[in-house]
Short mmCIF file of C-alpha atoms and ligand atoms in Angstrom, two decimals:
data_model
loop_
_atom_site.label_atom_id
_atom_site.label_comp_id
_atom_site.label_asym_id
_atom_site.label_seq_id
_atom_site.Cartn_x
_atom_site.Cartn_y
_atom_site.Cartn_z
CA UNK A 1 99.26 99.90 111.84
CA UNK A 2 100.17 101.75 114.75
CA UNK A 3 101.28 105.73 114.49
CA UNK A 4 104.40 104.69 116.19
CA UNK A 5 105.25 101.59 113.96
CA UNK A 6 104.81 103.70 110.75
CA UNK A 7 107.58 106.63 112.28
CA UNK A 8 109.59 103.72 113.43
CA UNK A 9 109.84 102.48 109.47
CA UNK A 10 109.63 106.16 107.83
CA UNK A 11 112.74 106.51 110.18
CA UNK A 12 114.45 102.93 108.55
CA UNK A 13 113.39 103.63 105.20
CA UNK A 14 115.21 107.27 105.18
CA UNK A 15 118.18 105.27 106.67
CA UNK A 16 117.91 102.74 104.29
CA UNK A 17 118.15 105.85 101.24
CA UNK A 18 121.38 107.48 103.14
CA UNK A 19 123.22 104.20 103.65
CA UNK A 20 122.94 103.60 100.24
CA UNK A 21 123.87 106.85 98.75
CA UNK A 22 127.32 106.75 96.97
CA UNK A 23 127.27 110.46 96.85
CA UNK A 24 124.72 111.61 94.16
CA UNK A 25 123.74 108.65 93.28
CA UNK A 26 121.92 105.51 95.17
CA UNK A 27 122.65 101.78 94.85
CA UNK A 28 119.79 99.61 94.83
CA UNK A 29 121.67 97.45 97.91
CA UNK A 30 125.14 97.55 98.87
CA UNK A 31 126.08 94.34 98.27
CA UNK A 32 124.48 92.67 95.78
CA UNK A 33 123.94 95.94 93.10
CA UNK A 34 126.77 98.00 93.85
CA UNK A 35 126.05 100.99 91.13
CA UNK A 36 123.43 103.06 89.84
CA UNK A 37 120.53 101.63 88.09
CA UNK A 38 118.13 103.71 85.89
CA UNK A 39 114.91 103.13 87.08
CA UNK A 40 115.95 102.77 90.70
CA UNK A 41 117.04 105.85 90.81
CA UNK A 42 114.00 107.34 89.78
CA UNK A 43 112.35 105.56 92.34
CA UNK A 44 114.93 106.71 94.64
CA UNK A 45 114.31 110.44 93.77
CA UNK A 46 110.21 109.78 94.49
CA UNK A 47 111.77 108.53 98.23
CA UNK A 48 114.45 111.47 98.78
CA UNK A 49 112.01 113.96 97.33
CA UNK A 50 109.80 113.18 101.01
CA UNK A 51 112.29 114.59 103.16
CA UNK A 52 115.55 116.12 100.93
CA UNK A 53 114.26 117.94 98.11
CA UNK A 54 117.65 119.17 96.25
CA UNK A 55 118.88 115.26 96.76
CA UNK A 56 116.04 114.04 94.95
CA UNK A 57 116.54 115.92 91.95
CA UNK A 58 120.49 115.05 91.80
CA UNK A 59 119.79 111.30 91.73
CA UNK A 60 117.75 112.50 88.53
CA UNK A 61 120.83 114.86 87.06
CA UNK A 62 123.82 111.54 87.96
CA UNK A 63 121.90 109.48 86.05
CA UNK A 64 121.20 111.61 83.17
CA UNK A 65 125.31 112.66 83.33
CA UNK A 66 125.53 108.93 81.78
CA UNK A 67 123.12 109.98 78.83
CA UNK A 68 125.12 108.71 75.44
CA UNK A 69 125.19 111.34 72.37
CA UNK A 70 122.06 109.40 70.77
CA UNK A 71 120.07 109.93 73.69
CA UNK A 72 120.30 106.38 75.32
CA UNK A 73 120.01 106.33 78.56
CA UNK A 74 121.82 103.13 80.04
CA UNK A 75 120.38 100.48 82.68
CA UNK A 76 123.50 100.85 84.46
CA UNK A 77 126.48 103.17 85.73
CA UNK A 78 129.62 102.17 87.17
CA UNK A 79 130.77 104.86 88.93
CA UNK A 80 133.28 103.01 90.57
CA UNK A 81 134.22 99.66 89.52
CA UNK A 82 133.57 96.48 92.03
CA UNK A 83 134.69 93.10 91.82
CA UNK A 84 131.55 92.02 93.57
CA UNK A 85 129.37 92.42 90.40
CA UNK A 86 129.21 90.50 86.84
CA UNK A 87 129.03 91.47 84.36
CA UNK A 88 130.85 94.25 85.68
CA UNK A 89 132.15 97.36 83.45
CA UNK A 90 134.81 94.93 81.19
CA UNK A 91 132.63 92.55 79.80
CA UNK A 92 129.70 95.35 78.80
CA UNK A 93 132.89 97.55 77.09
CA UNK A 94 130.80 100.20 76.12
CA UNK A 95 133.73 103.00 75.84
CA UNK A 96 132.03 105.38 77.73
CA UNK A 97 133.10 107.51 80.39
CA UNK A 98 131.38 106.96 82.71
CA UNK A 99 131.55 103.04 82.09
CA UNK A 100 127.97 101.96 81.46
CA UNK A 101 125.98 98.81 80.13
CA UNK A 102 124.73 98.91 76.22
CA UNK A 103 120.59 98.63 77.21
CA UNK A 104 117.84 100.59 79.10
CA UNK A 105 115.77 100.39 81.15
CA UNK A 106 111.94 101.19 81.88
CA UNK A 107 111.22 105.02 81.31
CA UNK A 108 109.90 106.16 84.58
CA UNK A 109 112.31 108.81 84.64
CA UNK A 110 109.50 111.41 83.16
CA UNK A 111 106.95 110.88 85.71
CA UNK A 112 108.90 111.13 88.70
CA UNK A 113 110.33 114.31 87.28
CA UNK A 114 107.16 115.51 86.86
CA UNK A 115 106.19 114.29 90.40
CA UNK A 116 109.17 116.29 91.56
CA UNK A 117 108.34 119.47 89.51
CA UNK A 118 105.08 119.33 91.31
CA UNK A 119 106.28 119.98 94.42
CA UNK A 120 108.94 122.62 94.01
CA UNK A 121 109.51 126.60 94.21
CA UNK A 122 108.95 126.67 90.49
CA UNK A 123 110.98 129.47 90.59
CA UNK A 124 113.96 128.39 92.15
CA UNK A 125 114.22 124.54 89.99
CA UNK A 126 113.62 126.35 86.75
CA UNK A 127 116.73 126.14 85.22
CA UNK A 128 117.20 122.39 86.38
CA UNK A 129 113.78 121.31 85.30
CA UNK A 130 114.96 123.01 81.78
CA UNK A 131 118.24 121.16 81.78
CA UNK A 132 116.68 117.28 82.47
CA UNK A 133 113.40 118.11 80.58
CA UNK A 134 115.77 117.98 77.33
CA UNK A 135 117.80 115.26 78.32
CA UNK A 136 114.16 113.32 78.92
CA UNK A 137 112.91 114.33 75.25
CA UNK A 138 116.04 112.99 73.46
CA UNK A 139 115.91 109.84 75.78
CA UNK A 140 111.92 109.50 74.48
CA UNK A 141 112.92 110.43 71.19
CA UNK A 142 115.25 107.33 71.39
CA UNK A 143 112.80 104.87 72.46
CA UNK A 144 110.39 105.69 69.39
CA UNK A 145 113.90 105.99 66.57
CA UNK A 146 115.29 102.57 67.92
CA UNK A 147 112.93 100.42 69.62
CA UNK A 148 109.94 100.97 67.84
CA UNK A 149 110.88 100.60 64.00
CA UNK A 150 107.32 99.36 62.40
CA UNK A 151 105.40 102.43 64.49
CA UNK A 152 103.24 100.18 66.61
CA UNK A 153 103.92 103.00 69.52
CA UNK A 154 105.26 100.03 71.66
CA UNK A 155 108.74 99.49 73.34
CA UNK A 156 110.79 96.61 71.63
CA UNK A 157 113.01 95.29 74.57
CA UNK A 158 116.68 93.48 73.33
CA UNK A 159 117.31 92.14 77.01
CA UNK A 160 114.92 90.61 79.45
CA UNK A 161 117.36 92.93 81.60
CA UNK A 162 115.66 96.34 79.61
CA UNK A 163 112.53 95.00 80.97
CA UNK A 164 113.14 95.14 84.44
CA UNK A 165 111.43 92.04 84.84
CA UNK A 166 115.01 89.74 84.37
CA UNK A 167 113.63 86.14 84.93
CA UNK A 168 109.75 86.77 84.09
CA UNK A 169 107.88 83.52 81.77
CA UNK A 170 107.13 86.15 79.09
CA UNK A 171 110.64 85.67 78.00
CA UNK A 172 111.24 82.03 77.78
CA UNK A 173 110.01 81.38 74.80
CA UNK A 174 111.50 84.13 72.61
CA UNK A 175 114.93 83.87 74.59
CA UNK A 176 114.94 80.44 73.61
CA UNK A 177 115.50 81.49 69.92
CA UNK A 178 119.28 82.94 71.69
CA UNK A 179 122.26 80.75 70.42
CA UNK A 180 124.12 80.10 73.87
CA UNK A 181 126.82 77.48 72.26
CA UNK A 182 129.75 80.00 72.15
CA UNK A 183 128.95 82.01 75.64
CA UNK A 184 132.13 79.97 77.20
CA UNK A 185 133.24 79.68 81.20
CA UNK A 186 131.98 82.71 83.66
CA UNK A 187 131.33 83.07 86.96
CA UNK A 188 128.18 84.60 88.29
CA UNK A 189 128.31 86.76 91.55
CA UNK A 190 124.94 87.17 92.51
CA UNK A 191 124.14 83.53 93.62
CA UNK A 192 126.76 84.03 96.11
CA UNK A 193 124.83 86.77 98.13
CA UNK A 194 121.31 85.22 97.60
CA UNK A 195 119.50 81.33 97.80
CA UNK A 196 119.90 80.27 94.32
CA UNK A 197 116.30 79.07 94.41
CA UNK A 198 115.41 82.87 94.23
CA UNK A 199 117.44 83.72 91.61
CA UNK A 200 117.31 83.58 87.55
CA UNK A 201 118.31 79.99 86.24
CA UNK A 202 121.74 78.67 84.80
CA UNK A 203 119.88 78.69 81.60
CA UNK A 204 118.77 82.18 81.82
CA UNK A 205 122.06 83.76 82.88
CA UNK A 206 123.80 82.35 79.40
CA UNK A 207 120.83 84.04 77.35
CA UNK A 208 121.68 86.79 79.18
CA UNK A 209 125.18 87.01 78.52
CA UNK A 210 125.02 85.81 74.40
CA UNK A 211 122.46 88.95 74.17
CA UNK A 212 125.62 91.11 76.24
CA UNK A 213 128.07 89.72 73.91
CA UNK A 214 125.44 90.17 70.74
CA UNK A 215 125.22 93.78 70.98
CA UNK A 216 129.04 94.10 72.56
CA UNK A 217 129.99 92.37 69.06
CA UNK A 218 128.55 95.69 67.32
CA UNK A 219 129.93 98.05 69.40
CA UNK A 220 126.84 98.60 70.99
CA UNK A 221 125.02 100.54 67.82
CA UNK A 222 121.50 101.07 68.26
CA UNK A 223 120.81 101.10 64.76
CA UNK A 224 122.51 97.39 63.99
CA UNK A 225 120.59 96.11 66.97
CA UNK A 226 117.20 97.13 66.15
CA UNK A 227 117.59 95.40 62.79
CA UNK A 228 119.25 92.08 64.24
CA UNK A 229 119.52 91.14 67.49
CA UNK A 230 118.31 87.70 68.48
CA UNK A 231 115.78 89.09 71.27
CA UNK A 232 113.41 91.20 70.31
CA UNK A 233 110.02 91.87 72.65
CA UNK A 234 107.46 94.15 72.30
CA UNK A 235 107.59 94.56 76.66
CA UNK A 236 103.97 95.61 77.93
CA UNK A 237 105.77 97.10 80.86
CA UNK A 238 107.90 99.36 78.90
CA UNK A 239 105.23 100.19 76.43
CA UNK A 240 102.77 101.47 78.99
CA UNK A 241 105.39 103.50 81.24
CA UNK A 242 106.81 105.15 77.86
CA UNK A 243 102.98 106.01 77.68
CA UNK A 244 102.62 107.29 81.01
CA UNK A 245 105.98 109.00 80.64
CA UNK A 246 104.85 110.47 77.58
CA UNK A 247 101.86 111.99 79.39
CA UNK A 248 103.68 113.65 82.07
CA UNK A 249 106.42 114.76 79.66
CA UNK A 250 104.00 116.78 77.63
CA UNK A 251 102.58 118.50 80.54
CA UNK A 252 106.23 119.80 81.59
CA UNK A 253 106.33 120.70 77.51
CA UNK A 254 103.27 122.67 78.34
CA UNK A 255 104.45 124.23 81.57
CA UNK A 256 108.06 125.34 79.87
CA UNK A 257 105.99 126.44 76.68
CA UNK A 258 107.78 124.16 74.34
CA UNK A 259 105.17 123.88 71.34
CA UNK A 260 107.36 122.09 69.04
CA UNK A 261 108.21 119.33 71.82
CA UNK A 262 104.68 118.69 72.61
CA UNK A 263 103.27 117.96 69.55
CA UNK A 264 106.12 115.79 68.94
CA UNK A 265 105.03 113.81 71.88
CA UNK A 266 101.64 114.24 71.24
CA UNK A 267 102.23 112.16 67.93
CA UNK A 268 103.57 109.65 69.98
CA UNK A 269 100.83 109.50 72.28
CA UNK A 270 98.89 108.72 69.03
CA UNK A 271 100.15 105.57 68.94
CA UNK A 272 98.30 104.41 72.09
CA UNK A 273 95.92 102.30 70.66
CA UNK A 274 97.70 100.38 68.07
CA UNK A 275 99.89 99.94 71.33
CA UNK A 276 96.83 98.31 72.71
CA UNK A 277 95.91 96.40 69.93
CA UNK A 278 99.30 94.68 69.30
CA UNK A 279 99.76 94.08 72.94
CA UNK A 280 96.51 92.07 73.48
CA UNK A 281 96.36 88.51 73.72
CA UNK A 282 93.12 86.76 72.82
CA UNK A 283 93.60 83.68 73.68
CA UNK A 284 94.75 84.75 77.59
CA UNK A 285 92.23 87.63 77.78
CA UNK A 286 94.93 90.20 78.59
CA UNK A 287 97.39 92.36 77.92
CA UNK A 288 101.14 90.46 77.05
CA UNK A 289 104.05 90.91 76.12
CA UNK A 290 104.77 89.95 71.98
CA UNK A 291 107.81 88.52 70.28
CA UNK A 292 108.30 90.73 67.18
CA UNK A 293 110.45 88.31 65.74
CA UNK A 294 107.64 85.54 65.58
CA UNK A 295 104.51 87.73 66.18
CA UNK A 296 103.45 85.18 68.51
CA UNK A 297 102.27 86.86 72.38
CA UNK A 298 104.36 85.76 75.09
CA UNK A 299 101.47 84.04 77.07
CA UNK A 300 101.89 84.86 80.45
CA UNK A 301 99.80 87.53 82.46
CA UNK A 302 102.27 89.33 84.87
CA UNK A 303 101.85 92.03 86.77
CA UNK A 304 103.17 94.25 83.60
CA UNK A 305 100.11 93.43 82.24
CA UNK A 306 97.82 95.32 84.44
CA UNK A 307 99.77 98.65 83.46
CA UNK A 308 97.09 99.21 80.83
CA UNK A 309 95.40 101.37 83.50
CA UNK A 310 98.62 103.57 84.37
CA UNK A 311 99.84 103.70 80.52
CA UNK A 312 96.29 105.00 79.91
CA UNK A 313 95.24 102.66 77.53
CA UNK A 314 91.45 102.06 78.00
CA UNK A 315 89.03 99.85 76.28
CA UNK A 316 85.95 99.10 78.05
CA UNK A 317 85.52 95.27 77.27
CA UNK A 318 89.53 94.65 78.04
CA UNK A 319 89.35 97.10 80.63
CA UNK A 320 86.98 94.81 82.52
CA UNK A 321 88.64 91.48 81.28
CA UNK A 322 91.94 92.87 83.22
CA UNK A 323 89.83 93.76 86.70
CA UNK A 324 88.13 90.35 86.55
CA UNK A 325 91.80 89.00 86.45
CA UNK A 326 93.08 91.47 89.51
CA UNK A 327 89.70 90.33 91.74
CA UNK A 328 90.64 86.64 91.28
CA UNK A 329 93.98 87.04 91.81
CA UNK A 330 93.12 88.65 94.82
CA UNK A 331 91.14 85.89 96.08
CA UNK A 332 93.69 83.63 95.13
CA UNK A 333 96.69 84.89 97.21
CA UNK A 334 97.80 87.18 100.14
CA UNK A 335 98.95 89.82 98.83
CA UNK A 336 98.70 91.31 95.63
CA UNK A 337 100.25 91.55 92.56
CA UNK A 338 102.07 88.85 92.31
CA UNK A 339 104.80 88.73 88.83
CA UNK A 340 102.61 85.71 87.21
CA UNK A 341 99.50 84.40 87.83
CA UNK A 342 99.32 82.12 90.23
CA UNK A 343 97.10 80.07 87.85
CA UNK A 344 100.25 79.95 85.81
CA UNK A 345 101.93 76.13 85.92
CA UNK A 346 105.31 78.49 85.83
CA UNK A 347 104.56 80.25 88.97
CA UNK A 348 107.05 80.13 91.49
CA UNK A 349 106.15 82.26 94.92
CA UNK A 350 110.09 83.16 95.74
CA UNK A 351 111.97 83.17 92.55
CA UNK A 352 112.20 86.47 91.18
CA UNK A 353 110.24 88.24 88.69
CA UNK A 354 108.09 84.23 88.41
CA UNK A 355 105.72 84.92 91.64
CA UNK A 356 107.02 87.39 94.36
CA UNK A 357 105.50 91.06 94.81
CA UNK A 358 107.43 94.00 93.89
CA UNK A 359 106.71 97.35 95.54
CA UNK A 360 107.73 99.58 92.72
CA UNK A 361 105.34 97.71 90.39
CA UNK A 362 102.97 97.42 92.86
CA UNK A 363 103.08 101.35 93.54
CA UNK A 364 102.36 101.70 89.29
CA UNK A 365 99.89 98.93 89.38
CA UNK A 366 97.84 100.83 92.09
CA UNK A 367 98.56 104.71 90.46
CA UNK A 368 96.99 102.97 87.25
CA UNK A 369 93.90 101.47 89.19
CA UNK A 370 93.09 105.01 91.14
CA UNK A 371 94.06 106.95 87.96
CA UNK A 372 91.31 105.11 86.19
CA UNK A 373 88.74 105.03 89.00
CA UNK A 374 88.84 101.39 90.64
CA UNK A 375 89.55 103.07 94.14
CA UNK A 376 89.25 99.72 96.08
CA UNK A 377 91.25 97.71 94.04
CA UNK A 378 94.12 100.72 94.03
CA UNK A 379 93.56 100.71 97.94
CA UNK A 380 94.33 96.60 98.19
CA UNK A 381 97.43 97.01 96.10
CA UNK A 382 98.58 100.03 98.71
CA UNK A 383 98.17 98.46 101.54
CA UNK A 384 99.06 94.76 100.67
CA UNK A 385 102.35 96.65 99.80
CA UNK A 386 102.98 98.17 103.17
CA UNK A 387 101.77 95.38 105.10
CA UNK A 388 104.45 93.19 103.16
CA UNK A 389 106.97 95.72 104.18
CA UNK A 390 105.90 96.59 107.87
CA UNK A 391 106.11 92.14 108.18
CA UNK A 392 109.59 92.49 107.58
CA UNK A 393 111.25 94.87 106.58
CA UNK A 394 112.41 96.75 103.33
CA UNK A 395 113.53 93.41 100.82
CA UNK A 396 113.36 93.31 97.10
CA UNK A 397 110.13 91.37 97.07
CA UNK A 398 107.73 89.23 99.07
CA UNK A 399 106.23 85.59 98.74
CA UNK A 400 102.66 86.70 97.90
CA UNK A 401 101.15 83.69 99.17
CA UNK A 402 102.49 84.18 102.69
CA UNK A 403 104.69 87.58 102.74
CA UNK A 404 108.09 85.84 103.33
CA UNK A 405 110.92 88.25 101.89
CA UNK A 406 112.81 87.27 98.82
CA UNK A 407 115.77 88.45 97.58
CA UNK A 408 118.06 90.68 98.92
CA UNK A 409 117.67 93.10 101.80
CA UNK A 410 117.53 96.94 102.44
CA UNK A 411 116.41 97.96 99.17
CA UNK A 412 116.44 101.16 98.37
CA UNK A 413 113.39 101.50 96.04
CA UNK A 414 111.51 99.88 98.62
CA UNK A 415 112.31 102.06 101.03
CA UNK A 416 111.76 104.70 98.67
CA UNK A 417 108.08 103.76 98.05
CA UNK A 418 107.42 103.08 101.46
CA UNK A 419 108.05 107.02 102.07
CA UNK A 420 106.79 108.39 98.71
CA UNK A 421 103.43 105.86 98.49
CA UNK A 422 102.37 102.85 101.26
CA UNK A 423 102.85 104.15 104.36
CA UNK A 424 99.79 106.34 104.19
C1 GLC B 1 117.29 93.35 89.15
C2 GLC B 1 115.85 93.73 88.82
C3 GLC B 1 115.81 95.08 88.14
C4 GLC B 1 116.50 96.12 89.02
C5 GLC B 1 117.90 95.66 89.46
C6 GLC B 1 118.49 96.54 90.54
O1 GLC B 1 118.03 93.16 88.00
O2 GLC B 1 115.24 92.76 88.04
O3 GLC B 1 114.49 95.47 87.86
O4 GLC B 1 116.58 97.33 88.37
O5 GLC B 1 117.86 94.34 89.95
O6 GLC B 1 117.64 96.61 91.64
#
């Protein structure tokens, strides 16, 4: 690529982050997610942090300003209410103020913190880096109380929307189990800003909303849902960002001295390899997802499943099972990583989180590779991820087979690691 092209999209990208900030915080696109999302944001900050330093941090701090008493940390804020959503602030009816919805997201929070710690005046971001590093230990602390009650030092998800991963074939068969007889008459929004045949099915969107209604119906407590709610996955994605998250929490314990909070997290880092153990899937040779509620795997290798390598999870013999996977993969479409294998019979190269590339998971997927020492592999994902975006633009994801957008438009967490990660 061109010196010029790349400036030309650095320029879009940071136009792409200021359109979309609401003042603090950053919706993920205007029209079709018009509030803050958790892990966006953090994204977001990794994309501000390149050129506005002080901004970066304060999509960190709004999100956080949503933190609930138990340390939850919710998937989404409604700062201001619009009709163009559902399910908007009313039908979550969390009681919070700021409205919010009653599930997480993926814990990536930690690390980009970290990232942005990094490269600070120490001096000067002290007292913030104090402030969220708290926050970020009672959020971590939650994970392990509520969504990890038999100490398997994974990250039980109640919502395919905690995942991040809304639509992906790991949750068919366990959201199958969710009784969608009473979820009555709505009417979704997002099908009319996208092509339907990009977006989650009819019979996805009523699991969706019985699980909404399911933890609504106990007043969203964290306890009641742990111990009953219809949906519950053991999410590889989850598990090995918590990991990661972990790792890069303990060494801002270490830098603010706080002995008592790393060895709390250091027990939880314990945990890795029964982590490993549960999440493995013989049969598929890989990493997967696992219903807790049937102990059967979920039986579909996504592109969660190569986080192994970022969540630090290493075992030489599965280590190499999951590179074989990536090389044929490779060889099997455009760009890489598509959200199934293409081998899959479920595959689908444009709807959702069932084929397309994602840059955000793409940007994890390569940190893992490089972090464990597969430099060419880390350098495919890279590029592959900024020649999807320098095709056309900043979208939500990308055909892999032939790099046509999908989704929505002038995403902010693409644009975000555009700047922060593939336009080297
Ligand atoms: C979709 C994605 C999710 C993301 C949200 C906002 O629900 O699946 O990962 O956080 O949109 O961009």
């Amino acid at each position: 690529m061109s010196n010029d092209r790349n400036r030309e999209l650095d320029a879009r990208a940071r136009e792409i982050l200021t359109g979309n900030d609401r003042g603090g915080y950053t919706v993920p696109n205007g029209r079709v997610y018009p509030f803050q999302w958790n892990w966006d944001s953090a994204f977001v900050a990794l994309g501000f942090a390149t050129f506005d330093t002080d901004r970066a941090w304060r999509e960190v701090e709004t999100l956080f300003e949503a933190q609930w008493p138990d340390g939850f940390l919710p998937h989404i804020v409604f700062w201001k209410d619009d009709p163009g959503y559902f399910p908007g602030p009313d039908v979550w009816a969390s009681g919070r103020t700021p409205p919010t919805s009653g599930i997480t997201q993926p814990p990536v929070a930690a690390s980009v913190v970290r990232a942005l710690w990094d490269g600070v005046d120490q001096g000067a971001y002290l007292p913030r880096l104090e402030a969220l590093f708290q926050k970020l230990m009672a959020w971590h602390r939650w994970f392990h109380d509520y969504r990890d009650p038999d100490k398997l030092g994974v990250v039980v998800a109640m919502h395919p929307w905690e995942t991040g991963r809304d639509n992906s074939a790991e949750w068919d068969a366990p959201a199958s189990a969710v009784d969608v007889s009473n979820v009555g008459e709505y009417q979704r929004r997002d099908t009319s800003h996208l092509d339907q045949s990009m977006r989650p099915t009819k019979l996805d969107y009523d699991r969706y909303l019985a699980l909404v209604q399911f933890g609504r119906a106990t007043g969203w407590n964290h306890a009641a849902i742990t111990a009953s709610n219809p949906f519950r996955v053991a999410d590889v994605g989850m598990t090995m960002i918590l990991l990661r998250a972990n790792r890069d929490l303990l060494a801002l314990a270490e830098a603010l001295g706080r002995t008592a909070a790393a060895d709390e997290i250091r027990g939880w880092l314990a945990l890795a390899p029964k982590a490993g153990d549960y999440l493995w899937d013989e049969a598929l040779g890989a990493y997967c997802s696992r219903d807790t509620i049937t102990g059967k795997s979920c039986g579909a290798l996504t592109s969660a499943s190569f986080l192994n390598f970022y969540g630090g999870v290493r075992e030489p013999a599965r280590d190499k099972a999951m590179l074989d996977h990536a090389e044929r993969i490779g060889r099997e479409v455009g760009r890489l990583m598509p959200s199934l294998d293409p081998a899959d019979p479920r595959f689908e190269p444009l709807r959702y989180w069932r084929g397309p590339v994602w840059a955000v998971v793409n940007y994890l997927v390569g940190t893992g590779f490089a972090d464990a020492g597969h430099a060419d592999l880390a350098e495919r994902v890279r590029r592959d991820t900024g020649e999807l975006i320098a095709a056309t633009g900043f979208h939500e994801a990308y055909n892999p087979l032939n790099s046509a957008p999908s989704g929505g438009d002038d995403f902010s967490w693409t644009a975000a690691i555009w700047l922060h990660w593939a336009n080297r």
